[in-house]
């Protein structure tokens, strides 16, 4: 009798275990999920954990908000709102879902997605990521400017565009310039496209008011300067001037030349002389503003700019702001604060 009872209990236990196994095999993890699209449900069942599925069920999260990203490496259903924010912000760029996930996941511990999107309106993702990872290797408290393409963008010791390369650089044309030979080929000076016409107008006026020579005897000696080139210049200045180097050159990434919005001038045939003593320099000081250019670094503003005077250096800010700065005797920083 006792043996029969034990056999009966064992049989019942085996039956229960079998039922549980069958139930588990047939259990639909998405039985409580209100969205019935078969394709989405198949992807959800394949890629989401039980915990993830409980989350989307509890909050009735529609597949359309996360399924487009579900197959991407490092995808997290909990970060779907951030993916969608980036997709909406840059719908015109047609970013692949996998790239959106990559950008969000690589940076979300460093920057809010809204701030990432704001910076990426002006910078490439690679430029932003490099900034987030490295910061400014030359001045750790520097601020990355939001819009490096704006005519009134301020770059100085405190404000940088990091390694950014302007989008609309062009070879300077119809203007006397000092070209550089690289591998047997002359390389023209590059500037932001918006400088071409104002520089031509400036040259025409200089020919009428200073000298009948081309551009009134003015020659452009420098335009856009890349970040790597600035690193070379800064290194040379450090070797020559030591801790005072910053008075003579800019930190890499902090130069107006990197914006493509600044040019340096010299007097034709007098490149080795003090430009400030030439008629061309005097004329520029009095008239450059008419064409949207201002002298960024003057003798009376060394304290404000932390730069020694550079009579050859002119920044394009547009006629309206140039006139305001000249009339108020302000630097760009003073005039835009």
mmCIF file of C-alpha atoms in Angstrom:
data_model
loop_
_atom_site.group_PDB
_atom_site.id
_atom_site.type_symbol
_atom_site.label_atom_id
_atom_site.label_comp_id
_atom_site.label_asym_id
_atom_site.label_seq_id
_atom_site.Cartn_x
_atom_site.Cartn_y
_atom_site.Cartn_z
ATOM 1 C CA UNK A 1 0.000 0.000 0.000
ATOM 2 C CA UNK A 2 2.782 2.327 0.898
ATOM 3 C CA UNK A 3 4.585 1.593 -2.380
ATOM 4 C CA UNK A 4 1.430 2.291 -4.396
ATOM 5 C CA UNK A 5 1.027 5.640 -2.655
ATOM 6 C CA UNK A 6 4.605 6.611 -3.461
ATOM 7 C CA UNK A 7 4.145 5.617 -7.076
ATOM 8 C CA UNK A 8 0.969 7.692 -7.248
ATOM 9 C CA UNK A 9 2.691 10.779 -5.811
ATOM 10 C CA UNK A 10 5.580 10.348 -8.234
ATOM 11 C CA UNK A 11 3.197 10.065 -11.164
ATOM 12 C CA UNK A 12 1.340 13.225 -10.150
ATOM 13 C CA UNK A 13 4.609 15.118 -9.743
ATOM 14 C CA UNK A 14 5.790 13.978 -13.159
ATOM 15 C CA UNK A 15 2.485 15.014 -14.694
ATOM 16 C CA UNK A 16 2.686 18.465 -13.105
ATOM 17 C CA UNK A 17 6.253 18.902 -14.260
ATOM 18 C CA UNK A 18 5.262 17.922 -17.776
ATOM 19 C CA UNK A 19 2.405 20.396 -17.741
ATOM 20 C CA UNK A 20 4.726 23.161 -16.622
ATOM 21 C CA UNK A 21 7.169 22.320 -19.397
ATOM 22 C CA UNK A 22 4.414 22.407 -22.001
ATOM 23 C CA UNK A 23 3.067 25.674 -20.596
ATOM 24 C CA UNK A 24 6.511 27.264 -20.752
ATOM 25 C CA UNK A 25 7.001 26.104 -24.321
ATOM 26 C CA UNK A 26 3.659 27.559 -25.367
ATOM 27 C CA UNK A 27 3.896 30.720 -23.219
ATOM 28 C CA UNK A 28 3.667 33.919 -25.243
ATOM 29 C CA UNK A 29 5.793 36.614 -23.589
ATOM 30 C CA UNK A 30 3.866 39.238 -25.534
ATOM 31 C CA UNK A 31 0.388 38.010 -24.658
ATOM 32 C CA UNK A 32 -0.355 41.242 -22.778
ATOM 33 C CA UNK A 33 1.226 43.533 -25.395
ATOM 34 C CA UNK A 34 -1.536 45.511 -27.162
ATOM 35 C CA UNK A 35 0.263 45.862 -30.508
ATOM 36 C CA UNK A 36 -0.257 42.924 -32.846
ATOM 37 C CA UNK A 37 2.009 43.598 -35.848
ATOM 38 C CA UNK A 38 3.591 40.155 -36.505
ATOM 39 C CA UNK A 39 6.898 41.478 -37.875
ATOM 40 C CA UNK A 40 7.438 43.808 -34.920
ATOM 41 C CA UNK A 41 6.454 41.123 -32.428
ATOM 42 C CA UNK A 42 8.960 38.718 -33.976
ATOM 43 C CA UNK A 43 11.771 41.274 -33.659
ATOM 44 C CA UNK A 44 10.758 42.123 -30.107
ATOM 45 C CA UNK A 45 10.711 38.463 -29.137
ATOM 46 C CA UNK A 46 14.157 37.968 -30.690
ATOM 47 C CA UNK A 47 15.991 41.038 -29.379
ATOM 48 C CA UNK A 48 14.359 42.052 -26.088
ATOM 49 C CA UNK A 49 14.853 40.424 -22.709
ATOM 50 C CA UNK A 50 11.973 39.504 -20.405
ATOM 51 C CA UNK A 51 12.702 42.642 -18.410
ATOM 52 C CA UNK A 52 12.609 44.779 -21.562
ATOM 53 C CA UNK A 53 9.299 43.250 -22.594
ATOM 54 C CA UNK A 54 7.776 43.890 -19.174
ATOM 55 C CA UNK A 55 8.855 47.518 -19.590
ATOM 56 C CA UNK A 56 7.224 48.045 -22.997
ATOM 57 C CA UNK A 57 4.068 46.270 -21.815
ATOM 58 C CA UNK A 58 3.798 48.256 -18.587
ATOM 59 C CA UNK A 59 4.135 51.575 -20.412
ATOM 60 C CA UNK A 60 2.341 50.506 -23.617
ATOM 61 C CA UNK A 61 5.285 51.597 -25.745
ATOM 62 C CA UNK A 62 4.460 51.375 -29.440
ATOM 63 C CA UNK A 63 6.813 49.352 -31.653
ATOM 64 C CA UNK A 64 7.200 52.293 -34.038
ATOM 65 C CA UNK A 65 9.168 54.182 -31.369
ATOM 66 C CA UNK A 66 11.934 51.608 -30.971
ATOM 67 C CA UNK A 67 11.730 48.759 -33.506
ATOM 68 C CA UNK A 68 13.546 50.774 -36.238
ATOM 69 C CA UNK A 69 16.620 50.729 -33.955
ATOM 70 C CA UNK A 70 16.223 47.305 -32.345
ATOM 71 C CA UNK A 71 18.830 45.483 -34.441
ATOM 72 C CA UNK A 72 21.551 48.091 -33.899
ATOM 73 C CA UNK A 73 24.553 47.266 -31.768
ATOM 74 C CA UNK A 74 24.251 48.683 -28.224
ATOM 75 C CA UNK A 75 20.511 49.320 -28.669
ATOM 76 C CA UNK A 76 18.594 49.924 -25.448
ATOM 77 C CA UNK A 77 14.816 50.167 -25.452
ATOM 78 C CA UNK A 78 15.080 52.539 -22.487
ATOM 79 C CA UNK A 79 16.928 55.081 -24.624
ATOM 80 C CA UNK A 80 14.456 55.056 -27.510
ATOM 81 C CA UNK A 81 13.210 58.612 -26.767
ATOM 82 C CA UNK A 82 16.763 59.865 -27.327
ATOM 83 C CA UNK A 83 17.061 57.985 -30.618
ATOM 84 C CA UNK A 84 13.801 59.512 -31.787
ATOM 85 C CA UNK A 85 14.901 62.988 -30.736
ATOM 86 C CA UNK A 86 18.009 62.698 -32.914
ATOM 87 C CA UNK A 87 16.046 61.251 -35.813
ATOM 88 C CA UNK A 88 13.557 64.122 -35.725
ATOM 89 C CA UNK A 89 16.275 66.754 -35.339
ATOM 90 C CA UNK A 90 18.199 65.458 -38.347
ATOM 91 C CA UNK A 91 15.521 63.862 -40.512
ATOM 92 C CA UNK A 92 16.873 65.846 -43.468
ATOM 93 C CA UNK A 93 20.232 64.082 -43.137
ATOM 94 C CA UNK A 94 18.727 60.591 -43.371
ATOM 95 C CA UNK A 95 20.940 59.089 -40.681
ATOM 96 C CA UNK A 96 20.770 55.294 -40.566
ATOM 97 C CA UNK A 97 19.161 53.954 -37.361
ATOM 98 C CA UNK A 98 22.392 52.158 -36.444
ATOM 99 C CA UNK A 99 24.314 55.436 -36.648
ATOM 100 C CA UNK A 100 21.778 57.223 -34.461
ATOM 101 C CA UNK A 101 22.092 54.508 -31.819
ATOM 102 C CA UNK A 102 25.886 54.701 -32.043
ATOM 103 C CA UNK A 103 25.934 58.492 -31.569
ATOM 104 C CA UNK A 104 23.534 58.430 -28.621
ATOM 105 C CA UNK A 105 25.143 55.503 -26.816
ATOM 106 C CA UNK A 106 28.689 56.805 -27.261
ATOM 107 C CA UNK A 107 27.890 60.235 -25.835
ATOM 108 C CA UNK A 108 24.895 59.991 -23.497
ATOM 109 C CA UNK A 109 27.099 59.788 -20.388
ATOM 110 C CA UNK A 110 28.923 62.948 -21.510
ATOM 111 C CA UNK A 111 26.218 65.212 -22.892
ATOM 112 C CA UNK A 112 22.422 65.488 -23.029
ATOM 113 C CA UNK A 113 20.968 64.471 -26.375
ATOM 114 C CA UNK A 114 19.472 67.952 -26.821
ATOM 115 C CA UNK A 115 22.910 69.542 -26.450
ATOM 116 C CA UNK A 116 24.448 66.963 -28.768
ATOM 117 C CA UNK A 117 21.886 67.817 -31.433
ATOM 118 C CA UNK A 118 22.530 71.538 -30.962
ATOM 119 C CA UNK A 119 26.266 71.131 -31.518
ATOM 120 C CA UNK A 120 25.744 68.851 -34.501
ATOM 121 C CA UNK A 121 23.880 71.610 -36.311
ATOM 122 C CA UNK A 122 27.305 73.186 -36.802
ATOM 123 C CA UNK A 123 29.855 70.437 -36.178
ATOM 124 C CA UNK A 124 30.272 66.919 -37.504
ATOM 125 C CA UNK A 125 29.663 64.089 -35.057
ATOM 126 C CA UNK A 126 33.364 63.235 -35.192
ATOM 127 C CA UNK A 127 34.292 66.792 -34.189
ATOM 128 C CA UNK A 128 31.846 66.768 -31.269
ATOM 129 C CA UNK A 129 32.984 63.325 -30.102
ATOM 130 C CA UNK A 130 36.627 64.384 -30.230
ATOM 131 C CA UNK A 131 35.789 67.456 -28.150
ATOM 132 C CA UNK A 132 33.864 65.402 -25.591
ATOM 133 C CA UNK A 133 36.680 62.880 -25.283
ATOM 134 C CA UNK A 134 39.680 65.217 -25.286
ATOM 135 C CA UNK A 135 38.330 68.590 -24.279
ATOM 136 C CA UNK A 136 40.748 71.370 -25.138
ATOM 137 C CA UNK A 137 44.330 70.122 -24.780
ATOM 138 C CA UNK A 138 45.624 73.693 -24.668
ATOM 139 C CA UNK A 139 43.118 75.381 -22.350
ATOM 140 C CA UNK A 140 40.935 73.061 -20.297
ATOM 141 C CA UNK A 141 38.367 75.714 -19.356
ATOM 142 C CA UNK A 142 37.635 76.656 -22.960
ATOM 143 C CA UNK A 143 34.053 76.722 -24.226
ATOM 144 C CA UNK A 144 33.099 75.200 -27.573
ATOM 145 C CA UNK A 145 31.214 77.877 -29.511
ATOM 146 C CA UNK A 146 27.776 76.873 -30.753
ATOM 147 C CA UNK A 147 27.930 78.302 -34.273
ATOM 148 C CA UNK A 148 31.381 78.589 -35.863
ATOM 149 C CA UNK A 149 29.835 79.831 -39.119
ATOM 150 C CA UNK A 150 28.194 82.965 -37.681
ATOM 151 C CA UNK A 151 29.833 86.234 -38.709
ATOM 152 C CA UNK A 152 29.898 87.413 -35.098
ATOM 153 C CA UNK A 153 31.335 84.173 -33.669
ATOM 154 C CA UNK A 154 33.890 84.937 -30.979
ATOM 155 C CA UNK A 155 37.035 82.844 -30.715
ATOM 156 C CA UNK A 156 39.626 83.883 -28.164
ATOM 157 C CA UNK A 157 41.537 82.301 -25.281
ATOM 158 C CA UNK A 158 38.246 81.190 -23.700
ATOM 159 C CA UNK A 159 36.284 80.194 -26.810
ATOM 160 C CA UNK A 160 37.245 77.549 -29.349
ATOM 161 C CA UNK A 161 35.979 75.722 -32.416
ATOM 162 C CA UNK A 162 38.325 72.791 -31.637
ATOM 163 C CA UNK A 163 39.273 70.869 -34.791
ATOM 164 C CA UNK A 164 36.342 72.153 -36.864
ATOM 165 C CA UNK A 165 36.837 72.719 -40.589
ATOM 166 C CA UNK A 166 34.488 75.345 -42.116
ATOM 167 C CA UNK A 167 32.115 74.023 -44.760
ATOM 168 C CA UNK A 168 32.318 76.839 -47.289
ATOM 169 C CA UNK A 169 35.994 77.477 -47.895
ATOM 170 C CA UNK A 170 36.989 78.710 -51.347
ATOM 171 C CA UNK A 171 40.207 79.661 -53.071
ATOM 172 C CA UNK A 172 40.609 83.432 -52.972
ATOM 173 C CA UNK A 173 40.217 84.804 -56.499
ATOM 174 C CA UNK A 174 40.887 88.125 -58.255
ATOM 175 C CA UNK A 175 42.822 89.396 -55.224
ATOM 176 C CA UNK A 176 46.625 89.820 -55.016
ATOM 177 C CA UNK A 177 47.828 87.107 -52.671
ATOM 178 C CA UNK A 178 50.904 85.368 -51.372
ATOM 179 C CA UNK A 179 50.656 81.777 -52.572
ATOM 180 C CA UNK A 180 52.619 78.869 -51.143
ATOM 181 C CA UNK A 181 54.261 76.187 -53.248
ATOM 182 C CA UNK A 182 53.567 72.624 -52.100
ATOM 183 C CA UNK A 183 55.119 69.735 -54.024
ATOM 184 C CA UNK A 184 55.754 71.999 -56.980
ATOM 185 C CA UNK A 185 52.177 73.304 -57.025
ATOM 186 C CA UNK A 186 51.050 76.758 -55.932
ATOM 187 C CA UNK A 187 48.358 76.608 -53.280
ATOM 188 C CA UNK A 188 45.943 79.562 -53.205
ATOM 189 C CA UNK A 189 44.755 81.146 -49.994
ATOM 190 C CA UNK A 190 41.414 79.814 -48.759
ATOM 191 C CA UNK A 191 38.673 81.956 -47.220
ATOM 192 C CA UNK A 192 35.020 81.649 -46.332
ATOM 193 C CA UNK A 193 33.019 82.200 -49.526
ATOM 194 C CA UNK A 194 31.345 85.238 -47.954
ATOM 195 C CA UNK A 195 34.644 87.160 -48.016
ATOM 196 C CA UNK A 196 35.145 87.069 -51.776
ATOM 197 C CA UNK A 197 32.937 89.984 -52.789
ATOM 198 C CA UNK A 198 33.749 92.282 -49.824
ATOM 199 C CA UNK A 199 37.475 91.811 -50.475
ATOM 200 C CA UNK A 200 37.032 92.685 -54.151
ATOM 201 C CA UNK A 201 35.086 95.799 -53.187
ATOM 202 C CA UNK A 202 37.786 96.738 -50.683
ATOM 203 C CA UNK A 203 40.459 96.338 -53.361
ATOM 204 C CA UNK A 204 38.552 98.474 -55.845
ATOM 205 C CA UNK A 205 38.226 101.250 -53.276
ATOM 206 C CA UNK A 206 41.909 100.984 -52.326
ATOM 207 C CA UNK A 207 42.894 101.333 -55.988
ATOM 208 C CA UNK A 208 40.845 104.521 -56.192
ATOM 209 C CA UNK A 209 41.857 105.993 -52.826
ATOM 210 C CA UNK A 210 45.381 104.739 -52.027
ATOM 211 C CA UNK A 211 47.255 103.628 -55.128
ATOM 212 C CA UNK A 212 46.449 102.660 -58.698
ATOM 213 C CA UNK A 213 48.351 99.421 -58.202
ATOM 214 C CA UNK A 214 46.338 96.212 -57.905
ATOM 215 C CA UNK A 215 44.270 96.323 -54.699
ATOM 216 C CA UNK A 216 45.844 99.694 -53.914
ATOM 217 C CA UNK A 217 49.162 98.020 -53.169
ATOM 218 C CA UNK A 218 47.626 95.522 -50.733
ATOM 219 C CA UNK A 219 48.334 91.811 -50.819
ATOM 220 C CA UNK A 220 46.617 89.090 -48.785
ATOM 221 C CA UNK A 221 49.233 86.944 -47.069
ATOM 222 C CA UNK A 222 47.032 84.665 -44.970
ATOM 223 C CA UNK A 223 43.474 83.367 -44.893
ATOM 224 C CA UNK A 224 42.204 80.090 -43.509
ATOM 225 C CA UNK A 225 44.653 78.277 -41.218
ATOM 226 C CA UNK A 226 43.926 74.659 -40.300
ATOM 227 C CA UNK A 227 44.085 73.223 -36.788
ATOM 228 C CA UNK A 228 47.201 71.109 -37.537
ATOM 229 C CA UNK A 229 48.988 74.175 -38.926
ATOM 230 C CA UNK A 230 48.081 76.133 -35.811
ATOM 231 C CA UNK A 231 49.611 73.386 -33.705
ATOM 232 C CA UNK A 232 52.878 73.865 -35.587
ATOM 233 C CA UNK A 233 52.750 77.641 -35.147
ATOM 234 C CA UNK A 234 51.946 77.364 -31.442
ATOM 235 C CA UNK A 235 54.785 74.915 -30.883
ATOM 236 C CA UNK A 236 57.219 77.277 -32.622
ATOM 237 C CA UNK A 237 55.966 80.223 -30.566
ATOM 238 C CA UNK A 238 56.363 78.260 -27.327
ATOM 239 C CA UNK A 239 59.952 77.464 -28.248
ATOM 240 C CA UNK A 240 60.641 81.111 -29.047
ATOM 241 C CA UNK A 241 58.599 82.988 -26.443
ATOM 242 C CA UNK A 242 57.971 80.434 -23.710
ATOM 243 C CA UNK A 243 55.077 81.321 -21.410
ATOM 244 C CA UNK A 244 54.490 84.556 -23.362
ATOM 245 C CA UNK A 245 53.670 82.670 -26.573
ATOM 246 C CA UNK A 246 49.941 83.278 -26.194
ATOM 247 C CA UNK A 247 50.526 87.010 -26.700
ATOM 248 C CA UNK A 248 51.847 86.312 -30.188
ATOM 249 C CA UNK A 249 49.759 83.381 -31.412
ATOM 250 C CA UNK A 250 46.456 81.731 -30.580
ATOM 251 C CA UNK A 251 45.850 78.388 -28.975
ATOM 252 C CA UNK A 252 45.078 75.864 -31.743
ATOM 253 C CA UNK A 253 41.336 75.950 -32.317
ATOM 254 C CA UNK A 254 41.068 79.512 -30.982
ATOM 255 C CA UNK A 255 42.168 81.394 -34.094
ATOM 256 C CA UNK A 256 39.959 83.635 -36.218
ATOM 257 C CA UNK A 257 41.887 82.290 -39.183
ATOM 258 C CA UNK A 258 40.406 78.840 -38.556
ATOM 259 C CA UNK A 259 36.948 80.333 -39.025
ATOM 260 C CA UNK A 260 37.917 81.287 -42.570
ATOM 261 C CA UNK A 261 36.701 84.793 -41.719
ATOM 262 C CA UNK A 262 40.045 86.543 -41.194
ATOM 263 C CA UNK A 263 42.810 87.693 -43.525
ATOM 264 C CA UNK A 264 46.252 89.169 -43.048
ATOM 265 C CA UNK A 265 47.497 91.950 -45.325
ATOM 266 C CA UNK A 266 50.878 93.270 -46.379
ATOM 267 C CA UNK A 267 51.931 96.106 -48.655
ATOM 268 C CA UNK A 268 53.068 94.920 -52.078
ATOM 269 C CA UNK A 269 56.843 94.660 -52.193
ATOM 270 C CA UNK A 270 57.124 95.538 -48.499
ATOM 271 C CA UNK A 271 56.248 92.248 -46.800
ATOM 272 C CA UNK A 272 59.338 92.465 -44.604
ATOM 273 C CA UNK A 273 58.560 95.985 -43.367
ATOM 274 C CA UNK A 274 56.344 97.130 -40.516
ATOM 275 C CA UNK A 275 52.917 97.095 -42.118
ATOM 276 C CA UNK A 276 51.529 99.607 -39.627
ATOM 277 C CA UNK A 277 53.671 102.412 -41.097
ATOM 278 C CA UNK A 278 52.467 101.968 -44.678
ATOM 279 C CA UNK A 279 49.777 104.086 -46.399
ATOM 280 C CA UNK A 280 47.850 100.874 -47.029
ATOM 281 C CA UNK A 281 47.670 100.105 -43.308
ATOM 282 C CA UNK A 282 46.556 103.629 -42.474
ATOM 283 C CA UNK A 283 43.835 103.407 -45.099
ATOM 284 C CA UNK A 284 42.608 100.053 -43.778
ATOM 285 C CA UNK A 285 42.397 101.372 -40.231
ATOM 286 C CA UNK A 286 40.130 104.173 -41.430
ATOM 287 C CA UNK A 287 38.111 102.397 -44.116
ATOM 288 C CA UNK A 288 38.060 98.609 -43.700
ATOM 289 C CA UNK A 289 34.819 98.785 -41.719
ATOM 290 C CA UNK A 290 33.014 100.071 -44.840
ATOM 291 C CA UNK A 291 33.459 96.608 -46.304
ATOM 292 C CA UNK A 292 32.705 94.659 -43.129
ATOM 293 C CA UNK A 293 36.257 94.220 -41.790
ATOM 294 C CA UNK A 294 37.638 95.222 -38.395
ATOM 295 C CA UNK A 295 41.123 95.099 -36.915
ATOM 296 C CA UNK A 296 40.892 92.464 -34.188
ATOM 297 C CA UNK A 297 44.044 93.241 -32.206
ATOM 298 C CA UNK A 298 45.093 96.835 -31.564
ATOM 299 C CA UNK A 299 47.673 98.387 -29.241
ATOM 300 C CA UNK A 300 45.059 99.947 -26.985
ATOM 301 C CA UNK A 301 43.147 96.670 -26.480
ATOM 302 C CA UNK A 302 45.950 94.316 -25.429
ATOM 303 C CA UNK A 303 44.426 93.918 -21.955
ATOM 304 C CA UNK A 304 41.034 92.966 -23.399
ATOM 305 C CA UNK A 305 42.306 90.589 -26.085
ATOM 306 C CA UNK A 306 45.441 89.219 -24.374
ATOM 307 C CA UNK A 307 47.147 89.647 -27.741
ATOM 308 C CA UNK A 308 49.795 92.072 -28.908
ATOM 309 C CA UNK A 309 48.793 94.394 -31.737
ATOM 310 C CA UNK A 310 48.471 92.777 -35.164
ATOM 311 C CA UNK A 311 48.025 95.648 -37.612
ATOM 312 C CA UNK A 312 47.947 93.224 -40.529
ATOM 313 C CA UNK A 313 45.057 91.114 -39.184
ATOM 314 C CA UNK A 314 41.446 91.888 -40.156
ATOM 315 C CA UNK A 315 38.295 89.940 -39.325
ATOM 316 C CA UNK A 316 35.157 90.001 -41.437
ATOM 317 C CA UNK A 317 32.013 90.581 -39.351
ATOM 318 C CA UNK A 318 29.746 92.237 -41.924
ATOM 319 C CA UNK A 319 29.219 95.992 -42.544
ATOM 320 C CA UNK A 320 26.605 96.604 -39.840
ATOM 321 C CA UNK A 321 28.562 95.083 -36.958
ATOM 322 C CA UNK A 322 31.845 96.489 -38.268
ATOM 323 C CA UNK A 323 30.427 99.999 -38.194
ATOM 324 C CA UNK A 324 29.069 99.485 -34.671
ATOM 325 C CA UNK A 325 32.395 98.198 -33.342
ATOM 326 C CA UNK A 326 34.343 101.073 -34.879
ATOM 327 C CA UNK A 327 31.917 103.735 -33.667
ATOM 328 C CA UNK A 328 31.880 102.298 -30.138
ATOM 329 C CA UNK A 329 35.612 101.551 -30.202
ATOM 330 C CA UNK A 330 34.911 97.997 -29.100
ATOM 331 C CA UNK A 331 36.538 94.641 -29.704
ATOM 332 C CA UNK A 332 34.287 91.895 -31.035
ATOM 333 C CA UNK A 333 33.961 90.479 -27.519
ATOM 334 C CA UNK A 334 32.968 93.856 -26.080
ATOM 335 C CA UNK A 335 30.533 94.493 -28.904
ATOM 336 C CA UNK A 336 28.716 91.173 -28.684
ATOM 337 C CA UNK A 337 28.498 90.624 -24.918
#
